[in-house]
Amino acid sequence: MSTVELKKSIIDYLSYIDDPSFLTRIKEVLASKVNGVEVYYLSEFQKERVYKAEDELASGLTLSNDDLVKEIDQWLADK
């Protein structure tokens, strides 16, 4: 089957699908292929962690890299 025939066949199949969730996923896959960008999906836990980190950053609850290295070194020394 040629590329043109495959495309037509896919379009024909899509015309029968009424599931918005499924069609959204297909659109995302196609967009990633066209744009050359891979799509990543975060779990709910990952999203919550990102939101928490953004809140901490906005509140100024950050560590410098040097302080973080010291904290890790201390943690490892205590093990």
Short mmCIF file of C-alpha atoms in Angstrom, two decimals:
data_model
loop_
_atom_site.label_atom_id
_atom_site.label_comp_id
_atom_site.label_asym_id
_atom_site.label_seq_id
_atom_site.Cartn_x
_atom_site.Cartn_y
_atom_site.Cartn_z
CA MET A 1 0.00 0.00 0.00
CA SER A 2 1.43 3.39 -0.98
CA THR A 3 1.81 6.33 1.39
CA VAL A 4 -1.07 8.13 -0.30
CA GLU A 5 -3.31 5.07 0.07
CA LEU A 6 -2.35 4.69 3.73
CA LYS A 7 -3.19 8.34 4.43
CA LYS A 8 -6.56 8.00 2.74
CA SER A 9 -7.32 4.83 4.67
CA ILE A 10 -6.45 6.48 7.98
CA ILE A 11 -8.62 9.49 7.16
CA ASP A 12 -11.49 7.16 6.27
CA TYR A 13 -11.18 5.33 9.61
CA LEU A 14 -11.00 8.58 11.56
CA SER A 15 -14.26 9.77 10.06
CA TYR A 16 -16.07 6.96 11.94
CA ILE A 17 -14.57 7.69 15.38
CA ASP A 18 -16.60 9.86 17.76
CA ASP A 19 -14.47 9.43 20.90
CA PRO A 20 -13.00 12.88 21.74
CA SER A 21 -10.38 11.43 24.11
CA PHE A 22 -9.11 8.98 21.49
CA LEU A 23 -9.09 11.63 18.76
CA THR A 24 -7.19 14.02 21.04
CA ARG A 25 -4.51 11.39 21.60
CA ILE A 26 -4.21 10.74 17.88
CA LYS A 27 -3.90 14.47 17.25
CA GLU A 28 -1.11 14.72 19.84
CA VAL A 29 0.78 11.82 18.28
CA LEU A 30 0.43 13.31 14.82
CA ALA A 31 1.47 16.78 15.99
CA SER A 32 4.58 15.37 17.65
CA LYS A 33 5.55 13.59 14.45
CA VAL A 34 4.96 16.67 12.30
CA ASN A 35 6.75 19.03 14.66
CA GLY A 36 9.55 16.60 15.43
CA VAL A 37 8.86 17.09 19.14
CA GLU A 38 8.17 14.20 21.44
CA VAL A 39 5.19 14.64 23.76
CA TYR A 40 5.65 13.81 27.44
CA TYR A 41 2.78 13.20 29.83
CA LEU A 42 3.16 13.70 33.56
CA SER A 43 1.40 11.61 36.16
CA GLU A 44 -0.79 13.37 38.73
CA PHE A 45 1.98 12.90 41.30
CA GLN A 46 4.53 14.52 38.98
CA LYS A 47 2.18 17.44 38.29
CA GLU A 48 1.65 17.97 42.03
CA ARG A 49 5.42 17.97 42.61
CA VAL A 50 5.93 20.55 39.85
CA TYR A 51 3.22 22.80 41.32
CA LYS A 52 4.74 22.46 44.80
CA ALA A 53 8.19 23.35 43.46
CA GLU A 54 6.78 26.39 41.67
CA ASP A 55 5.15 27.54 44.92
CA GLU A 56 8.39 27.04 46.84
CA LEU A 57 10.32 29.00 44.24
CA ALA A 58 7.79 31.84 44.32
CA SER A 59 8.04 31.89 48.13
CA GLY A 60 11.82 32.07 48.03
CA LEU A 61 12.27 28.62 49.53
CA THR A 62 15.36 27.74 47.52
CA LEU A 63 18.91 26.55 48.16
CA SER A 64 22.05 27.52 46.32
CA ASN A 65 23.90 24.70 44.62
CA ASP A 66 26.71 24.97 47.19
CA ASP A 67 24.24 24.68 50.09
CA LEU A 68 22.58 21.71 48.44
CA VAL A 69 25.91 19.93 47.95
CA LYS A 70 26.75 20.55 51.62
CA GLU A 71 23.35 19.18 52.67
CA ILE A 72 23.80 16.07 50.53
CA ASP A 73 27.35 15.54 51.82
CA GLN A 74 26.08 15.80 55.41
CA TRP A 75 23.25 13.39 54.68
CA LEU A 76 25.68 10.89 53.14
CA ALA A 77 28.09 11.25 56.08
CA ASP A 78 25.27 10.40 58.49
CA LYS A 79 24.44 7.15 56.67
#
